Structures are given as C-alpha cells and as structure tokens.
XYZ file of N, CA and C in Angstrom:
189
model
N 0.845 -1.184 0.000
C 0.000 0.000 0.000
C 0.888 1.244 0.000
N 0.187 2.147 -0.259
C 1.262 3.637 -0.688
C 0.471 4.763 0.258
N 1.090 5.423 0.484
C 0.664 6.793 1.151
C -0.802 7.108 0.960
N -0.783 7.549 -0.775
C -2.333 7.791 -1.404
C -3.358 7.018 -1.099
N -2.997 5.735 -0.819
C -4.103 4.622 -0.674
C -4.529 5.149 0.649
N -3.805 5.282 1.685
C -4.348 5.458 2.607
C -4.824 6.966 3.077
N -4.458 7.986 2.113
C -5.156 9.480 2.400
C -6.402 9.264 1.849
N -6.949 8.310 0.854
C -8.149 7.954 0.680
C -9.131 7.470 1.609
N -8.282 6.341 2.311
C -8.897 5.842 3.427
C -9.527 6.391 4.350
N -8.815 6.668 4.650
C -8.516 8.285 5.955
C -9.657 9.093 5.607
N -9.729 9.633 4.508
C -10.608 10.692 3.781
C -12.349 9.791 3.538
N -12.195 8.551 3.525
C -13.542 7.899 3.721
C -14.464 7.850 4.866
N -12.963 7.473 5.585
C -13.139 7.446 7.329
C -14.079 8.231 7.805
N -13.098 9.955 7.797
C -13.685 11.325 7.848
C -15.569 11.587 7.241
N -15.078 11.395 6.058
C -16.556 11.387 5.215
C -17.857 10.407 5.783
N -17.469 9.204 6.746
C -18.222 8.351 6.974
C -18.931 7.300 6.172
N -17.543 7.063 5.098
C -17.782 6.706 4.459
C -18.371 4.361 4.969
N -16.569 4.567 5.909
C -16.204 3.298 6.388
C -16.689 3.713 7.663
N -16.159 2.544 8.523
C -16.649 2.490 9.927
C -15.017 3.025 11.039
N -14.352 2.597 10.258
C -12.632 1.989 10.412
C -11.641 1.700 9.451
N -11.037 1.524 9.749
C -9.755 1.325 8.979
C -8.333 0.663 9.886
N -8.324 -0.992 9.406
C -7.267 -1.467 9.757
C -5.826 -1.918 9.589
N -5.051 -1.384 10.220
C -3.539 -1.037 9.517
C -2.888 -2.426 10.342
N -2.230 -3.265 9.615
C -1.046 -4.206 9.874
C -0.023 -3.627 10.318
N 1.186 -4.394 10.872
C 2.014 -3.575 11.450
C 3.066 -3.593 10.471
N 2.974 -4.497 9.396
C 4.023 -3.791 8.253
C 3.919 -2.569 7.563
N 2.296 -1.736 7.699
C 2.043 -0.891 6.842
C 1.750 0.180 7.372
N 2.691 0.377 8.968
C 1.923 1.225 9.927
C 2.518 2.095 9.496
N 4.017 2.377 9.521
C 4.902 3.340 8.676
C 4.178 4.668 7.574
N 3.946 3.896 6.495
C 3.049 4.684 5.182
C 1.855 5.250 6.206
N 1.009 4.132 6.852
C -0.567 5.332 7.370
C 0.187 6.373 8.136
N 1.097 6.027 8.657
C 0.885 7.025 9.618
C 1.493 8.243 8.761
N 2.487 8.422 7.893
C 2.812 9.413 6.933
C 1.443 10.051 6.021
N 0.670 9.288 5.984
C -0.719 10.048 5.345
C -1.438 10.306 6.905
N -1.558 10.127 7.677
C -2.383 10.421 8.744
C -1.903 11.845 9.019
N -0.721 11.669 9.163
C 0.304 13.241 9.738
C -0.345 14.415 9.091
N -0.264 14.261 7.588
C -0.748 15.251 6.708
C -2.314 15.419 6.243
N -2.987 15.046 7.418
C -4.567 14.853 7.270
C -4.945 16.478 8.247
N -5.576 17.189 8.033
C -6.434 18.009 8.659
C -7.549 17.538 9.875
N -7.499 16.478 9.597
C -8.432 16.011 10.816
C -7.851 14.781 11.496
N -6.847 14.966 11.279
C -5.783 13.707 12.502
C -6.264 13.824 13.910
N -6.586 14.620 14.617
C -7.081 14.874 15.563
C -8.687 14.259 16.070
N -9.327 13.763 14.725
C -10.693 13.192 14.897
C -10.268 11.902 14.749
N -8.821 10.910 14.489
C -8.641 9.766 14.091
C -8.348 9.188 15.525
N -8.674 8.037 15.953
C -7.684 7.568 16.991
C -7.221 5.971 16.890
N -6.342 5.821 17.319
C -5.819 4.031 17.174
C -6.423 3.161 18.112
N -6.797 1.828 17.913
C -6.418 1.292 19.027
C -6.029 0.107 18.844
N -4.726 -0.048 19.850
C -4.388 -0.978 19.705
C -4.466 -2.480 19.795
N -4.306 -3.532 18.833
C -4.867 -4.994 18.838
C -3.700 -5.890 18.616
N -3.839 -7.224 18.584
C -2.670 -8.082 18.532
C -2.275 -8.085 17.336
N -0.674 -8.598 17.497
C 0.340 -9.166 16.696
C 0.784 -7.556 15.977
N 0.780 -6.421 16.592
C 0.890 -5.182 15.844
C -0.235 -4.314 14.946
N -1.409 -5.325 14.791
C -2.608 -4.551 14.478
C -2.927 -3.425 14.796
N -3.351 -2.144 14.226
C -3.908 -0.622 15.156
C -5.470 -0.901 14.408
N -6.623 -0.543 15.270
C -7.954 -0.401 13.945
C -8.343 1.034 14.555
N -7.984 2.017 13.172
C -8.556 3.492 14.020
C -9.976 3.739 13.292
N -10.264 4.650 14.131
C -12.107 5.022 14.177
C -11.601 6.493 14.424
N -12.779 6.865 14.120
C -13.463 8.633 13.928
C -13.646 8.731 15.657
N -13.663 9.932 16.184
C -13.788 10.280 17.482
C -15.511 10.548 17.402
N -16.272 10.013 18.130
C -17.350 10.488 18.576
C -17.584 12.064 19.142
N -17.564 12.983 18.649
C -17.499 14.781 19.225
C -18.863 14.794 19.543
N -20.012 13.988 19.847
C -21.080 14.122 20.182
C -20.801 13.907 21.750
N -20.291 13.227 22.419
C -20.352 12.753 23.572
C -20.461 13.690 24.758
C-alpha cells in the first residue's frame, strides 16, 4: 500500500464513508505518513490490537 491509498482511506473514514480502517504492522509506517498530513488527525484515533494490528475510528465529538 502507498501513502495515497491510505489518504483515501482516511478521507472515507472522515466522510463516513467506512466504519474503520485497519492497519497491519508492516504498513503502519506509510498510514501514519498520510495520517500526519490529514487536517483532521485529531478526529482519528488508534487502538491498539494483537500481533501489531492498530484499527482506528473517527472520534465520537457528540459525547
């Protein structure tokens, strides 16, 4: 996967498009280089799962 793939992702995320988005730990590197340069990195959060898995979600701002 490449950077772009995942500013898409990211950008679905945001849009509500997906629910989530789950990053392997070989490919954590690249998301997180498109995450950095996202405007709404701050609405993304990780969490962490086994074997190096992260699955991030949209922040609930309703709460």
């Amino acid at each position: 996967m490449n950077e772009n793939h995942y500013s898409e992702e990211i950008q679905k995320l945001v849009d509500g498009v997906i629910d989530e988005i789950i990053i392997e730990k070989e490919n954590f590197l690249t998301f997180r280089n498109a995450w950095l340069i996202n405007e709404n990195k701050n609405l993304i959060v990780g969490e962490a799962g086994l074997s190096g898995q992260v699955v991030y979600r949209l922040v609930n701002v309703n709460k």
